mmCIF file of C-alpha atoms in Angstrom:
data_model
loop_
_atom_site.group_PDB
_atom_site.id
_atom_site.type_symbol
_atom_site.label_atom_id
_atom_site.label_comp_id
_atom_site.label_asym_id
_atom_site.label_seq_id
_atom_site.Cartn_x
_atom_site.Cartn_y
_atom_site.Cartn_z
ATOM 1 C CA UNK E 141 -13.117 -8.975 17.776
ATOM 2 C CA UNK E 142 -14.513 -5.511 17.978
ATOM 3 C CA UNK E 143 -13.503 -3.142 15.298
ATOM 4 C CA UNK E 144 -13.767 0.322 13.817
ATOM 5 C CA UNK E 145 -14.285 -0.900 10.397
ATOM 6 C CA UNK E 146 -17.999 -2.411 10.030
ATOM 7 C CA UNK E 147 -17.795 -4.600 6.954
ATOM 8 C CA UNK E 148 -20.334 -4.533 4.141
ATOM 9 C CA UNK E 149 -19.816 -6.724 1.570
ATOM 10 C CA UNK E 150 -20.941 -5.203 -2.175
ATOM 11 C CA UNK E 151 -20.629 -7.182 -5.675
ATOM 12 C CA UNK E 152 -19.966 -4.013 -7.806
ATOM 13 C CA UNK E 153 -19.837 -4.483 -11.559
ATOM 14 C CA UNK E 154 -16.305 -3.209 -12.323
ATOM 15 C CA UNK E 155 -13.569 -5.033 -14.677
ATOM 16 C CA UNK E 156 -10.940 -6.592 -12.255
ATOM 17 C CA UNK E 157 -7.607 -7.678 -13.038
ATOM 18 C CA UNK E 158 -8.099 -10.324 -10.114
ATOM 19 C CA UNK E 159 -10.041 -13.385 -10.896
ATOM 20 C CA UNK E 160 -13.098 -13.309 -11.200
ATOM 21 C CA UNK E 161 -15.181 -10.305 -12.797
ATOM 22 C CA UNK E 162 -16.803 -8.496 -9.767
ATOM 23 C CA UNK E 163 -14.947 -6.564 -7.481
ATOM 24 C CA UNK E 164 -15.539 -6.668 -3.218
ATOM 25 C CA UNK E 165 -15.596 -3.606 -1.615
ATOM 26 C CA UNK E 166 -15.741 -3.543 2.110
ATOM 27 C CA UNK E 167 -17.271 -0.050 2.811
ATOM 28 C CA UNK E 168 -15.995 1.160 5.828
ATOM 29 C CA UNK E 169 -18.315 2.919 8.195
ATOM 30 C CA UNK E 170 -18.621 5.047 11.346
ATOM 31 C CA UNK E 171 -19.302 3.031 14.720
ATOM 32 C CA UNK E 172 -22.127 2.719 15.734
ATOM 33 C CA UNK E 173 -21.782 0.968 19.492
ATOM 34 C CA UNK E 174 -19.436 2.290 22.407
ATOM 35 C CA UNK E 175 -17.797 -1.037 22.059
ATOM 36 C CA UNK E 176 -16.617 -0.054 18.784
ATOM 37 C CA UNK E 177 -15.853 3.311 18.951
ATOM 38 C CA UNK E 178 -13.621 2.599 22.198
ATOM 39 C CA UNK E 179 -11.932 -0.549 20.598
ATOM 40 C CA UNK E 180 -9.258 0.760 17.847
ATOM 41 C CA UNK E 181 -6.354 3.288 17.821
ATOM 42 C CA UNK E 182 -6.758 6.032 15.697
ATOM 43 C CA UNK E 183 -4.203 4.347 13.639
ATOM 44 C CA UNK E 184 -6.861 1.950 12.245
ATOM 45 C CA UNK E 185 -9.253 4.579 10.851
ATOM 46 C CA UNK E 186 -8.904 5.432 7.051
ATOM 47 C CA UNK E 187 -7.491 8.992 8.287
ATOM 48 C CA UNK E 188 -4.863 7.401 10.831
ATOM 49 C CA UNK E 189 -3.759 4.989 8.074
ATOM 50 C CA UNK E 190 -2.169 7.500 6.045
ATOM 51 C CA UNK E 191 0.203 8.277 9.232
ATOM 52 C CA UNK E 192 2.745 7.062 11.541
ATOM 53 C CA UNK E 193 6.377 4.895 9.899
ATOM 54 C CA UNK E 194 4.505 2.766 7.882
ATOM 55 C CA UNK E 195 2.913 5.315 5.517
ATOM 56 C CA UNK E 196 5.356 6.310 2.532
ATOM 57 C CA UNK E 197 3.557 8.953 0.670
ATOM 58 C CA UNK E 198 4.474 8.262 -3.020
ATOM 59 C CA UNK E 199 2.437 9.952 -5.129
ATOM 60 C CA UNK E 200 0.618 13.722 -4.387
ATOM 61 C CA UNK E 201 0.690 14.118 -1.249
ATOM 62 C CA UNK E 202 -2.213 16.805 -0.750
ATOM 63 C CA UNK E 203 -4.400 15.040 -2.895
ATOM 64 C CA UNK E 204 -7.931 15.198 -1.689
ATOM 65 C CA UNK E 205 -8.744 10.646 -2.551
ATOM 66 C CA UNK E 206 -6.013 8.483 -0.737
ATOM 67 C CA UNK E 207 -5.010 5.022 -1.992
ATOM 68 C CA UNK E 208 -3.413 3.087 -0.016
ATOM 69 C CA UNK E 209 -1.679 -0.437 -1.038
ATOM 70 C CA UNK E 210 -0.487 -3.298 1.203
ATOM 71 C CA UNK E 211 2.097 -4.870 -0.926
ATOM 72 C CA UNK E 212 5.412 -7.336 -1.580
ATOM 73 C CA UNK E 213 7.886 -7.373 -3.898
ATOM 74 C CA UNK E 214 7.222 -10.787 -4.875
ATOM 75 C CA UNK E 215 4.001 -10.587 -5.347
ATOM 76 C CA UNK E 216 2.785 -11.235 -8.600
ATOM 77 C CA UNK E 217 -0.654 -9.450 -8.305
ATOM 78 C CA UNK E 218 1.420 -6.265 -7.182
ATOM 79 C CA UNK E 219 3.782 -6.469 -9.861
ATOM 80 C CA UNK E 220 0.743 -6.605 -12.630
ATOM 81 C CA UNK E 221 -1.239 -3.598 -10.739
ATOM 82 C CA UNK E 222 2.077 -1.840 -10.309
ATOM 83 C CA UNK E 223 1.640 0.260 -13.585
ATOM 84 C CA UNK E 224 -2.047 1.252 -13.071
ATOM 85 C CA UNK E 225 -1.197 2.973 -9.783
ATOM 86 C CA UNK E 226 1.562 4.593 -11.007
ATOM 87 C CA UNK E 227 -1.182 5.616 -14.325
ATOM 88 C CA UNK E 228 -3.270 6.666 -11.465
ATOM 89 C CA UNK E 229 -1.136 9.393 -9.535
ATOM 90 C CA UNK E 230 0.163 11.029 -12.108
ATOM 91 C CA UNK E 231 -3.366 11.221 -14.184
ATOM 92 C CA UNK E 232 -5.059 12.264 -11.288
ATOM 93 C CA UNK E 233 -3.047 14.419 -9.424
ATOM 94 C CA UNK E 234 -6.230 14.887 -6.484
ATOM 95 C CA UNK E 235 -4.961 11.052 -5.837
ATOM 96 C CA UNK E 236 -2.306 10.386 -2.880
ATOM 97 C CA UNK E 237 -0.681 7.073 -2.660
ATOM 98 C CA UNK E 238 0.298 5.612 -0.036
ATOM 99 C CA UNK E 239 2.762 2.516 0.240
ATOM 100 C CA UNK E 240 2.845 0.029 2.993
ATOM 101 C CA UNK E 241 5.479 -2.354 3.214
ATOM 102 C CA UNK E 242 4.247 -5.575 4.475
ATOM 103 C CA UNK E 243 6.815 -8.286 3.200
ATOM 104 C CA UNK E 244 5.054 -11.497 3.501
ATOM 105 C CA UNK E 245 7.107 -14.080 0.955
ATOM 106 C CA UNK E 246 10.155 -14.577 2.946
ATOM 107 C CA UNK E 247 13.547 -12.880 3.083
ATOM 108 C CA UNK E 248 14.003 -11.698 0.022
ATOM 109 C CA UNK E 249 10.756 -9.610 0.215
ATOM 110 C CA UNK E 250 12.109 -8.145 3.556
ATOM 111 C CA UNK E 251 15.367 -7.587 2.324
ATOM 112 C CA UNK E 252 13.871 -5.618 -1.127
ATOM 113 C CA UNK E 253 11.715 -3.266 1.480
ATOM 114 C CA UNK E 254 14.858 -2.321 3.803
ATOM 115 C CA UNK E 255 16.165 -1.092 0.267
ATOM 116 C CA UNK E 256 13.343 0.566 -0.863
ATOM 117 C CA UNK E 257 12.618 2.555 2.330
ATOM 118 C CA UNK E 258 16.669 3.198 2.472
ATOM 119 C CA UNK E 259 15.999 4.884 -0.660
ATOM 120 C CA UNK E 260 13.873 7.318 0.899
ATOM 121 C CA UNK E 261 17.182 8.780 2.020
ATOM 122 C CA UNK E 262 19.167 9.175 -1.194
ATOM 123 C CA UNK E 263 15.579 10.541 -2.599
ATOM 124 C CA UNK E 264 15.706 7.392 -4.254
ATOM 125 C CA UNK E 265 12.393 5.950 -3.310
ATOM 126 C CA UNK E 266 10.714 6.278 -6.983
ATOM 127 C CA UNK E 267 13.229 4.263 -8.700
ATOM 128 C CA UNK E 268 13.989 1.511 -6.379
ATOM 129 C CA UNK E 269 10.690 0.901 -5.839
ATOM 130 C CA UNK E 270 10.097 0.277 -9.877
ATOM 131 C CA UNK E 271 12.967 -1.305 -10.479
ATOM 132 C CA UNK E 272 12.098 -4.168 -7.656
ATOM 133 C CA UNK E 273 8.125 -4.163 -9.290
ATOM 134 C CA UNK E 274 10.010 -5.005 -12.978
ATOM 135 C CA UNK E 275 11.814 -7.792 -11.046
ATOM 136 C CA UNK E 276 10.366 -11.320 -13.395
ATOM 137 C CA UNK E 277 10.539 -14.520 -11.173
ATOM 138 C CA UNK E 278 11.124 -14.732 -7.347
ATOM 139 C CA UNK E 279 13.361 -12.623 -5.852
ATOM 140 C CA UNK E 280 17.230 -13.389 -4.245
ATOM 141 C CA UNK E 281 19.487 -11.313 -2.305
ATOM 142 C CA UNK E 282 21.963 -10.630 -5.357
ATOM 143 C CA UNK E 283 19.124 -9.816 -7.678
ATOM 144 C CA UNK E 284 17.376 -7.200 -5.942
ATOM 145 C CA UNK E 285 20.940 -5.548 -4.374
ATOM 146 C CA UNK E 286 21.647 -5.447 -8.074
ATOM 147 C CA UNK E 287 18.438 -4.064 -9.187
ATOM 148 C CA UNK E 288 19.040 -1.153 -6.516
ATOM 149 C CA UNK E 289 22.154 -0.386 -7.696
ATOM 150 C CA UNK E 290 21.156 -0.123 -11.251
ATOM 151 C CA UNK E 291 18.261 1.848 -9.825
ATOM 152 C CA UNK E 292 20.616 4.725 -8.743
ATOM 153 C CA UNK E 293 20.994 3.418 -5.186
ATOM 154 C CA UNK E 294 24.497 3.684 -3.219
ATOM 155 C CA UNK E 295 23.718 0.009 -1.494
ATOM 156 C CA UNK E 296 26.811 0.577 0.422
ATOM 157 C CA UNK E 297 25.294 3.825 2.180
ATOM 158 C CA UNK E 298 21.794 2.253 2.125
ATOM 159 C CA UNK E 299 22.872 -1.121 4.011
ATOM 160 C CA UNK E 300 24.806 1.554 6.499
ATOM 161 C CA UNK E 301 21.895 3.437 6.839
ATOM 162 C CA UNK E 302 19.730 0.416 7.658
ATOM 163 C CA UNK E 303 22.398 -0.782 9.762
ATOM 164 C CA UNK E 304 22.442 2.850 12.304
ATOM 165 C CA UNK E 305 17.914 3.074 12.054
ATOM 166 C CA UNK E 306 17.108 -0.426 12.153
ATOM 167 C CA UNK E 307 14.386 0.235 14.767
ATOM 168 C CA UNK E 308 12.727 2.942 12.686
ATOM 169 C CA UNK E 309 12.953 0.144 9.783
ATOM 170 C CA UNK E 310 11.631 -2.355 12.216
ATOM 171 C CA UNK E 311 8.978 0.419 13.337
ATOM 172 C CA UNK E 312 7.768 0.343 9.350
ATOM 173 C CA UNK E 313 7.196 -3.251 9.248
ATOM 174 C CA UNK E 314 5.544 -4.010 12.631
ATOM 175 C CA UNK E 315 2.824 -1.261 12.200
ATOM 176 C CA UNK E 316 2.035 -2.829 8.645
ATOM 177 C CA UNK E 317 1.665 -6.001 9.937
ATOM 178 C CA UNK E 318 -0.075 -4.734 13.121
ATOM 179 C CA UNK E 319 -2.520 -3.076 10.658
ATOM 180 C CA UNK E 320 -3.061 -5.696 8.285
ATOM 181 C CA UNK E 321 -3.898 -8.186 10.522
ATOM 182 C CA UNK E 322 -6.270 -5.766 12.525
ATOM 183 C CA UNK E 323 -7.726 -5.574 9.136
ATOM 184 C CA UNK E 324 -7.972 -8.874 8.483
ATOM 185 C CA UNK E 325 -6.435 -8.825 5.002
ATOM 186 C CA UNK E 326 -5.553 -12.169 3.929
ATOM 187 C CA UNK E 327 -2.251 -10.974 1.646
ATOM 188 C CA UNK E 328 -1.080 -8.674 -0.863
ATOM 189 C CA UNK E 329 -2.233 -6.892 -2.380
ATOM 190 C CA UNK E 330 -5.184 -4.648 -0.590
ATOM 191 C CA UNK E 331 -5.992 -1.131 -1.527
ATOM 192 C CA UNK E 332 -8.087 1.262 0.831
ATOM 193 C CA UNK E 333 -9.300 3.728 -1.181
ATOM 194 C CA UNK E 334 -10.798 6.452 0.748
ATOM 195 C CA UNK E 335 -13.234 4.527 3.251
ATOM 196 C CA UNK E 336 -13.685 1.327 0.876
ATOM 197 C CA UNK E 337 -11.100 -1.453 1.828
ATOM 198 C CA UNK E 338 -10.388 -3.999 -1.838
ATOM 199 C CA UNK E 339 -8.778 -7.379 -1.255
ATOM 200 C CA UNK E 340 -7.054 -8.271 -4.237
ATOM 201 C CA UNK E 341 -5.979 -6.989 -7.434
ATOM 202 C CA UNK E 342 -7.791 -3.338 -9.093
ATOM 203 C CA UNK E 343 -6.854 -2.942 -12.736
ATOM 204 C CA UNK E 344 -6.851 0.745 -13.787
ATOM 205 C CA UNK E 345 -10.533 1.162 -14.758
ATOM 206 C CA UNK E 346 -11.604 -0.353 -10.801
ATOM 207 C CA UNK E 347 -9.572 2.016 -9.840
ATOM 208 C CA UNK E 348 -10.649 4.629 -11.372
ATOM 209 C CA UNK E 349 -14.522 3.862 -10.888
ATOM 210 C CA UNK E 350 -13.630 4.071 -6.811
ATOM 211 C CA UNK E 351 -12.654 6.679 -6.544
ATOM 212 C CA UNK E 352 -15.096 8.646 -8.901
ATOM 213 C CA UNK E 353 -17.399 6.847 -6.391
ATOM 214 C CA UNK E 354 -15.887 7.761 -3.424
ATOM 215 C CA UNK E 355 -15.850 11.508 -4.933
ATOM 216 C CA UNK E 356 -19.218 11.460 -5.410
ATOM 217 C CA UNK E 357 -20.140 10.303 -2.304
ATOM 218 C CA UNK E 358 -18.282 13.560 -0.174
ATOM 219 C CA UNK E 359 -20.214 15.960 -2.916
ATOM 220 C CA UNK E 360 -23.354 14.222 -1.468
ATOM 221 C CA UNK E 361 -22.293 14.219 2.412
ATOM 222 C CA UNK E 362 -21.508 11.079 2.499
ATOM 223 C CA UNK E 363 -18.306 8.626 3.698
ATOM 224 C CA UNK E 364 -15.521 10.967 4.628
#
């Protein structure tokens, strides 16, 4: 299938918390055929990504480097890198992260993102989203209510709320998943950082050494 994103596949010597000790990069490039440039929405460039319902800014929004993260609740992987991004933003405040929300685990994992993007409208967003990444085990319905509320969250206004804008809630989750699969990421979690899409796990020095690279490369000209 035709796509915006040409794939190049790079073994870079970076320490991963993922197995394994090299990290894939998949560099994302400009098209090259009319095929390609007339096959994807804008939504699918690295640009267009950081729009549209699925794109929850959560960390420095004018930064100049995005990160974005496809991730669940229960996913172990996210949980682990969950601290390093946060390390990230507010160390390097020229770095914008982006959350999408692409519960893939069941339920619970849907039910923990209505709750976290509910947040968004106590200005609660932050803390729900920790408190579900500190969750140990798999997740339930009681736990993670509970973990909202001792988050700060009115759950009573929040399942409301979800209740009146359950097609902008159903907006979020079907442009993730539109997304990811157009991607062809295979689960959670995946970064794009700047034009560079990472399957799998980044510990904090990966993600540091990506996007020094992808710094370097705009003081040279090159990926945008």
């Amino acid at each position: 299938m035709p796509t915006r994103f040409t794939m190049i596949l790079t073994a870079l010597a970076v320490s991963v918390a993922a197995v394994g000790g090299f990290l894939t990069l998949r560099a994302v490039i400009p098209p090259t055929s009319a095929e390609e440039m007339a096959a994807p929405p804008a939504a699918l460039t690295p640009g267009g990504l950081t729009q549209g319902p699925s794109a929850v800014i959560a960390a420095n929004p004018e930064g100049d480097i995005t990160v974005i993260e496809f991730f669940d609740y229960q996913c172990p992987i996210c949980r682990r890198v969950h601290p390093d991004i946060k390390r990230l933003g507010a160390e390097d405040t020229g770095v914008r992260v982006v959350h999408k929300h692409w519960p893939v685990f069941g339920a619970p994992s849907v039910y923990a993102a209505k709750l976290a993007l509910a947040a968004q409208w106590q200005g609660r967003y932050e803390e729900v989203h920790d408190a579900f990444m500190k969750i140990l085990g798999k997740l339930d319905h009681d736990g993670v209510r509970q973990a909202a509320i001792d988050a700060g969250l009115d759950i009573d206004q929040a399942e409301a709320d979800l209740s009146q804008r359950s097609k902008e809630v159903q907006a979020v989750f079907s442009e993730a998943e539109m997304q990811a699969h157009s991607l062809q990421l295979r689960g959670t979690p995946a970064f794009i950082i700047g034009n560079y899409l990472v399957p799998g796990g980044l510990d904090y020095a990966a993600m540091r050494e990506i996007v020094s690279k992808v710094r370097d490369e705009r003081k040279e000209g090159g990926a945008q």
